[in-house]
Amino acid sequence: MFVGLLMATALSVTFQKTALADGPIRVEVVKTADGWQLLRGGKHYFIKGVGGDAPKPLLAQLGGNCFRTWGADHIAGDLEEAQKLGLTVIAGMWLGHKRAGFDYHNPEQVKRQFEHAREIVRGSRDNPALLIWAIGNEMENDEPAGDPAVWQAIEDIAAMIKKEDPNHPTMTVIAEVGGDKIPQLVKNCPDIDIVGLNSYAGGSSVGERYKQLGGTKPFIITEFGPPGQWETRKMPWGAVPELTSTEKAAWYRRTYLGSVLGEKGWCLGSCAFTWGFKREASATWYGMFISDGSKVAATDTMSELWTGKPVSNPCPRINSLKLAEGDGRVDPGATVHVSLDASSTNGEPIKVTWELERDAFQYQIATEGGGLATVFPEAIVNATDKGADLKMPAGPGGYRLYAYVHTPHNGSAVADLCLYVNAEAKPTTKAALP
């Protein structure tokens, strides 16, 4: 940890010399007869972005131009890489959350946070790859309605940035638009130039709903993707079923067409979630890549939307993954049969791998990143590209069966099924003897 800190400091010092020599590129939000626009170096700049840690050269290759960070721990390296690749960075400043113990009525905590934000600005404001300062992410969650404290803290940081760095706009990022979030922003945050909106199942309509609730500033869709686990129906035993990677790609397209391209003059662009692999709710819920680094259909979809052209060597499709019978509840040691309908989109051969994991039912956002799940390789007793036979473990509780479909050019698709092993085997009913 200490070595990493030294390395980060060295990167920061080395890079600032280069950045200061190049100087900042002025970014501004302007209003025209057609609505709001983002200008970078005097030219219209529409954000075709992502958030996440997957390779940035591939982002540039597929037509993206920007990536978002949630905090500033690696800001020197992020800006350096972006500059080399011709990308820009929406630089995040992580603000405290109530669930993590932060109290916006505690003057000492708020002051330390403010001073840390100022250090971040002074350290990176002259970098040419910097695009926007993003103040916090969903820090309003769990704060009581009607309490302006969190919004005042955001405003104080935004006003400070205006003085320290006149070359870059300010943004704060909120989770959806419900409650009194938009009125609080309008009333208490005049120095916020852009509103970042995180939205999943409601992504295609969030721009319209933002305006209806009184939003006055332009917005960026700062997170979007498939419906969240909190927006999904539950199985009888509490598990949440997951869409296939093929189905998820349609949700990215829906949000982009509805609230990004569909809100011309209001929306300044977007950042798809997540450019990488992330274990939350399941092993594959949000990733635009899977754990081995291969991409799924959401990545292809975003490239097509950014460039207007189809990708070469697209990801395979999964049409269905089904149980032969039942709803997923089985006895300990039961044999389960599943069928898979998957194919490549260009005639390439596919290879399917199967994996059974424990499902811990950790579906709340607060429990994300809970570690790796237990895997049961011995449960897969027969597997082909068309289906699999499982002998379920004896341990009761939830499980997920994953089908990973691969093609030769780093393309993949994934689907999973929720299963549940009963606490005890059902008793066998015997006919009464005469």
PDB file of N, CA, C and O in Angstrom, residues 288-328:
ATOM      1  N   MET A 288     -19.715  -4.964 -19.032  1.00  0.00           N
ATOM      2  CA  MET A 288     -19.690  -4.962 -20.487  1.00  0.00           C
ATOM      3  C   MET A 288     -18.604  -5.913 -20.998  1.00  0.00           C
ATOM      4  O   MET A 288     -18.394  -6.051 -22.193  1.00  0.00           O
ATOM      5  N   PHE A 289     -17.921  -6.562 -20.043  1.00  0.00           N
ATOM      6  CA  PHE A 289     -16.951  -7.615 -20.289  1.00  0.00           C
ATOM      7  C   PHE A 289     -17.201  -8.693 -19.233  1.00  0.00           C
ATOM      8  O   PHE A 289     -17.845  -8.432 -18.220  1.00  0.00           O
ATOM      9  N   ILE A 290     -16.683  -9.893 -19.463  1.00  0.00           N
ATOM     10  CA  ILE A 290     -16.737 -10.920 -18.426  1.00  0.00           C
ATOM     11  C   ILE A 290     -15.342 -11.048 -17.809  1.00  0.00           C
ATOM     12  O   ILE A 290     -14.398 -10.371 -18.226  1.00  0.00           O
ATOM     13  N   SER A 291     -15.204 -11.913 -16.832  1.00  0.00           N
ATOM     14  CA  SER A 291     -13.988 -11.925 -16.018  1.00  0.00           C
ATOM     15  C   SER A 291     -12.724 -12.260 -16.796  1.00  0.00           C
ATOM     16  O   SER A 291     -11.626 -11.877 -16.382  1.00  0.00           O
ATOM     17  N   ASP A 292     -12.831 -12.966 -17.922  1.00  0.00           N
ATOM     18  CA  ASP A 292     -11.630 -13.283 -18.706  1.00  0.00           C
ATOM     19  C   ASP A 292     -11.231 -12.159 -19.661  1.00  0.00           C
ATOM     20  O   ASP A 292     -10.282 -12.282 -20.428  1.00  0.00           O
ATOM     21  N   GLY A 293     -11.970 -11.040 -19.624  1.00  0.00           N
ATOM     22  CA  GLY A 293     -11.633  -9.884 -20.448  1.00  0.00           C
ATOM     23  C   GLY A 293     -12.323  -9.822 -21.788  1.00  0.00           C
ATOM     24  O   GLY A 293     -12.166  -8.828 -22.522  1.00  0.00           O
ATOM     25  N   SER A 294     -13.109 -10.825 -22.147  1.00  0.00           N
ATOM     26  CA  SER A 294     -13.808 -10.778 -23.433  1.00  0.00           C
ATOM     27  C   SER A 294     -15.072  -9.929 -23.325  1.00  0.00           C
ATOM     28  O   SER A 294     -15.705  -9.857 -22.273  1.00  0.00           O
ATOM     29  N   LYS A 295     -15.430  -9.300 -24.416  1.00  0.00           N
ATOM     30  CA  LYS A 295     -16.538  -8.359 -24.417  1.00  0.00           C
ATOM     31  C   LYS A 295     -17.863  -9.069 -24.654  1.00  0.00           C
ATOM     32  O   LYS A 295     -17.909 -10.154 -25.235  1.00  0.00           O
ATOM     33  N   VAL A 296     -18.946  -8.419 -24.203  1.00  0.00           N
ATOM     34  CA  VAL A 296     -20.294  -8.912 -24.475  1.00  0.00           C
ATOM     35  C   VAL A 296     -21.033  -7.899 -25.345  1.00  0.00           C
ATOM     36  O   VAL A 296     -20.503  -6.840 -25.678  1.00  0.00           O
ATOM     37  N   ALA A 297     -22.271  -8.212 -25.694  1.00  0.00           N
ATOM     38  CA  ALA A 297     -22.994  -7.461 -26.726  1.00  0.00           C
ATOM     39  C   ALA A 297     -23.187  -5.982 -26.403  1.00  0.00           C
ATOM     40  O   ALA A 297     -23.296  -5.160 -27.310  1.00  0.00           O
ATOM     41  N   ALA A 298     -23.234  -5.621 -25.120  1.00  0.00           N
ATOM     42  CA  ALA A 298     -23.399  -4.202 -24.770  1.00  0.00           C
ATOM     43  C   ALA A 298     -22.264  -3.357 -25.341  1.00  0.00           C
ATOM     44  O   ALA A 298     -22.481  -2.211 -25.760  1.00  0.00           O
ATOM     45  N   THR A 299     -21.059  -3.914 -25.374  1.00  0.00           N
ATOM     46  CA  THR A 299     -19.917  -3.195 -25.927  1.00  0.00           C
ATOM     47  C   THR A 299     -20.092  -2.971 -27.427  1.00  0.00           C
ATOM     48  O   THR A 299     -19.845  -1.868 -27.935  1.00  0.00           O
ATOM     49  N   ASP A 300     -20.532  -3.995 -28.141  1.00  0.00           N
ATOM     50  CA  ASP A 300     -20.803  -3.849 -29.574  1.00  0.00           C
ATOM     51  C   ASP A 300     -21.878  -2.803 -29.825  1.00  0.00           C
ATOM     52  O   ASP A 300     -21.777  -1.975 -30.734  1.00  0.00           O
ATOM     53  N   THR A 301     -22.938  -2.851 -29.004  1.00  0.00           N
ATOM     54  CA  THR A 301     -24.051  -1.923 -29.179  1.00  0.00           C
ATOM     55  C   THR A 301     -23.604  -0.480 -29.001  1.00  0.00           C
ATOM     56  O   THR A 301     -23.956   0.400 -29.799  1.00  0.00           O
ATOM     57  N   MET A 302     -22.815  -0.221 -27.962  1.00  0.00           N
ATOM     58  CA  MET A 302     -22.361   1.147 -27.742  1.00  0.00           C
ATOM     59  C   MET A 302     -21.458   1.610 -28.888  1.00  0.00           C
ATOM     60  O   MET A 302     -21.546   2.767 -29.324  1.00  0.00           O
ATOM     61  N   SER A 303     -20.610   0.737 -29.396  1.00  0.00           N
ATOM     62  CA  SER A 303     -19.757   1.123 -30.521  1.00  0.00           C
ATOM     63  C   SER A 303     -20.597   1.491 -31.743  1.00  0.00           C
ATOM     64  O   SER A 303     -20.322   2.487 -32.428  1.00  0.00           O
ATOM     65  N   GLU A 304     -21.643   0.700 -32.012  1.00  0.00           N
ATOM     66  CA  GLU A 304     -22.521   1.008 -33.146  1.00  0.00           C
ATOM     67  C   GLU A 304     -23.226   2.345 -32.957  1.00  0.00           C
ATOM     68  O   GLU A 304     -23.392   3.115 -33.918  1.00  0.00           O
ATOM     69  N   LEU A 305     -23.643   2.641 -31.723  1.00  0.00           N
ATOM     70  CA  LEU A 305     -24.319   3.912 -31.449  1.00  0.00           C
ATOM     71  C   LEU A 305     -23.362   5.088 -31.555  1.00  0.00           C
ATOM     72  O   LEU A 305     -23.731   6.172 -32.015  1.00  0.00           O
ATOM     73  N   TRP A 306     -22.125   4.910 -31.138  1.00  0.00           N
ATOM     74  CA  TRP A 306     -21.138   5.989 -31.211  1.00  0.00           C
ATOM     75  C   TRP A 306     -20.709   6.280 -32.642  1.00  0.00           C
ATOM     76  O   TRP A 306     -20.516   7.435 -33.017  1.00  0.00           O
ATOM     77  N   THR A 307     -20.534   5.224 -33.431  1.00  0.00           N
ATOM     78  CA  THR A 307     -19.936   5.393 -34.756  1.00  0.00           C
ATOM     79  C   THR A 307     -20.928   5.338 -35.903  1.00  0.00           C
ATOM     80  O   THR A 307     -20.617   5.792 -37.009  1.00  0.00           O
ATOM     81  N   GLY A 308     -22.105   4.767 -35.664  1.00  0.00           N
ATOM     82  CA  GLY A 308     -23.058   4.568 -36.736  1.00  0.00           C
ATOM     83  C   GLY A 308     -22.715   3.399 -37.636  1.00  0.00           C
ATOM     84  O   GLY A 308     -23.330   3.220 -38.696  1.00  0.00           O
ATOM     85  N   LYS A 309     -21.742   2.573 -37.229  1.00  0.00           N
ATOM     86  CA  LYS A 309     -21.303   1.445 -38.048  1.00  0.00           C
ATOM     87  C   LYS A 309     -21.319   0.161 -37.220  1.00  0.00           C
ATOM     88  O   LYS A 309     -21.000   0.182 -36.034  1.00  0.00           O
ATOM     89  N   PRO A 310     -21.657  -0.975 -37.836  1.00  0.00           N
ATOM     90  CA  PRO A 310     -21.588  -2.249 -37.107  1.00  0.00           C
ATOM     91  C   PRO A 310     -20.144  -2.640 -36.831  1.00  0.00           C
ATOM     92  O   PRO A 310     -19.238  -2.280 -37.589  1.00  0.00           O
ATOM     93  N   VAL A 311     -19.919  -3.370 -35.757  1.00  0.00           N
ATOM     94  CA  VAL A 311     -18.571  -3.810 -35.424  1.00  0.00           C
ATOM     95  C   VAL A 311     -18.211  -5.030 -36.256  1.00  0.00           C
ATOM     96  O   VAL A 311     -19.079  -5.771 -36.716  1.00  0.00           O
ATOM     97  N   SER A 312     -16.926  -5.225 -36.463  1.00  0.00           N
ATOM     98  CA  SER A 312     -16.472  -6.473 -37.075  1.00  0.00           C
ATOM     99  C   SER A 312     -16.381  -7.526 -35.980  1.00  0.00           C
ATOM    100  O   SER A 312     -16.120  -7.210 -34.819  1.00  0.00           O
ATOM    101  N   ASN A 313     -16.608  -8.768 -36.323  1.00  0.00           N
ATOM    102  CA  ASN A 313     -16.569  -9.872 -35.362  1.00  0.00           C
ATOM    103  C   ASN A 313     -17.445  -9.607 -34.137  1.00  0.00           C
ATOM    104  O   ASN A 313     -16.954  -9.524 -33.005  1.00  0.00           O
ATOM    105  N   PRO A 314     -18.752  -9.461 -34.341  1.00  0.00           N
ATOM    106  CA  PRO A 314     -19.648  -9.170 -33.212  1.00  0.00           C
ATOM    107  C   PRO A 314     -19.745 -10.338 -32.234  1.00  0.00           C
ATOM    108  O   PRO A 314     -19.404 -11.479 -32.552  1.00  0.00           O
ATOM    109  N   CYS A 315     -20.235 -10.026 -31.048  1.00  0.00           N
ATOM    110  CA  CYS A 315     -20.397 -11.042 -30.012  1.00  0.00           C
ATOM    111  C   CYS A 315     -21.482 -12.041 -30.392  1.00  0.00           C
ATOM    112  O   CYS A 315     -22.406 -11.716 -31.143  1.00  0.00           O
ATOM    113  N   PRO A 316     -21.399 -13.262 -29.855  1.00  0.00           N
ATOM    114  CA  PRO A 316     -22.450 -14.249 -30.117  1.00  0.00           C
ATOM    115  C   PRO A 316     -23.755 -13.863 -29.427  1.00  0.00           C
ATOM    116  O   PRO A 316     -23.797 -12.957 -28.593  1.00  0.00           O
ATOM    117  N   ARG A 317     -24.817 -14.585 -29.803  1.00  0.00           N
ATOM    118  CA  ARG A 317     -26.146 -14.348 -29.250  1.00  0.00           C
ATOM    119  C   ARG A 317     -26.574 -15.526 -28.381  1.00  0.00           C
ATOM    120  O   ARG A 317     -26.221 -16.670 -28.649  1.00  0.00           O
ATOM    121  N   ILE A 318     -27.336 -15.224 -27.348  1.00  0.00           N
ATOM    122  CA  ILE A 318     -28.030 -16.259 -26.589  1.00  0.00           C
ATOM    123  C   ILE A 318     -29.521 -16.003 -26.731  1.00  0.00           C
ATOM    124  O   ILE A 318     -30.021 -14.943 -26.335  1.00  0.00           O
ATOM    125  N   ASN A 319     -30.205 -16.949 -27.330  1.00  0.00           N
ATOM    126  CA  ASN A 319     -31.651 -16.810 -27.506  1.00  0.00           C
ATOM    127  C   ASN A 319     -32.414 -17.310 -26.284  1.00  0.00           C
ATOM    128  O   ASN A 319     -33.456 -16.765 -25.937  1.00  0.00           O
ATOM    129  N   SER A 320     -31.899 -18.351 -25.637  1.00  0.00           N
ATOM    130  CA  SER A 320     -32.577 -18.854 -24.442  1.00  0.00           C
ATOM    131  C   SER A 320     -31.678 -19.795 -23.665  1.00  0.00           C
ATOM    132  O   SER A 320     -30.791 -20.442 -24.233  1.00  0.00           O
ATOM    133  N   LEU A 321     -31.908 -19.845 -22.358  1.00  0.00           N
ATOM    134  CA  LEU A 321     -31.333 -20.844 -21.458  1.00  0.00           C
ATOM    135  C   LEU A 321     -32.491 -21.307 -20.587  1.00  0.00           C
ATOM    136  O   LEU A 321     -33.074 -20.504 -19.852  1.00  0.00           O
ATOM    137  N   LYS A 322     -32.859 -22.582 -20.679  1.00  0.00           N
ATOM    138  CA  LYS A 322     -34.086 -23.051 -20.047  1.00  0.00           C
ATOM    139  C   LYS A 322     -33.866 -24.320 -19.238  1.00  0.00           C
ATOM    140  O   LYS A 322     -33.028 -25.167 -19.575  1.00  0.00           O
ATOM    141  N   LEU A 323     -34.659 -24.450 -18.174  1.00  0.00           N
ATOM    142  CA  LEU A 323     -34.753 -25.698 -17.438  1.00  0.00           C
ATOM    143  C   LEU A 323     -35.648 -26.664 -18.193  1.00  0.00           C
ATOM    144  O   LEU A 323     -36.660 -26.250 -18.783  1.00  0.00           O
ATOM    145  N   ALA A 324     -35.304 -27.947 -18.147  1.00  0.00           N
ATOM    146  CA  ALA A 324     -36.156 -28.936 -18.804  1.00  0.00           C
ATOM    147  C   ALA A 324     -37.511 -29.032 -18.116  1.00  0.00           C
ATOM    148  O   ALA A 324     -38.537 -29.256 -18.766  1.00  0.00           O
ATOM    149  N   GLU A 325     -37.533 -28.822 -16.799  1.00  0.00           N
ATOM    150  CA  GLU A 325     -38.794 -28.855 -16.062  1.00  0.00           C
ATOM    151  C   GLU A 325     -38.638 -28.123 -14.740  1.00  0.00           C
ATOM    152  O   GLU A 325     -37.532 -27.939 -14.237  1.00  0.00           O
ATOM    153  N   GLY A 326     -39.769 -27.715 -14.183  1.00  0.00           N
ATOM    154  CA  GLY A 326     -39.784 -27.083 -12.873  1.00  0.00           C
ATOM    155  C   GLY A 326     -39.437 -25.612 -12.906  1.00  0.00           C
ATOM    156  O   GLY A 326     -39.151 -25.027 -13.957  1.00  0.00           O
ATOM    157  N   ASP A 327     -39.471 -25.003 -11.706  1.00  0.00           N
ATOM    158  CA  ASP A 327     -39.202 -23.569 -11.584  1.00  0.00           C
ATOM    159  C   ASP A 327     -37.842 -23.276 -10.980  1.00  0.00           C
ATOM    160  O   ASP A 327     -37.509 -22.130 -10.703  1.00  0.00           O
ATOM    161  N   GLY A 328     -37.027 -24.312 -10.783  1.00  0.00           N
ATOM    162  CA  GLY A 328     -35.693 -24.117 -10.233  1.00  0.00           C
ATOM    163  C   GLY A 328     -35.522 -24.636  -8.824  1.00  0.00           C
ATOM    164  O   GLY A 328     -34.396 -24.713  -8.331  1.00  0.00           O
TER     165      GLY A 328
END
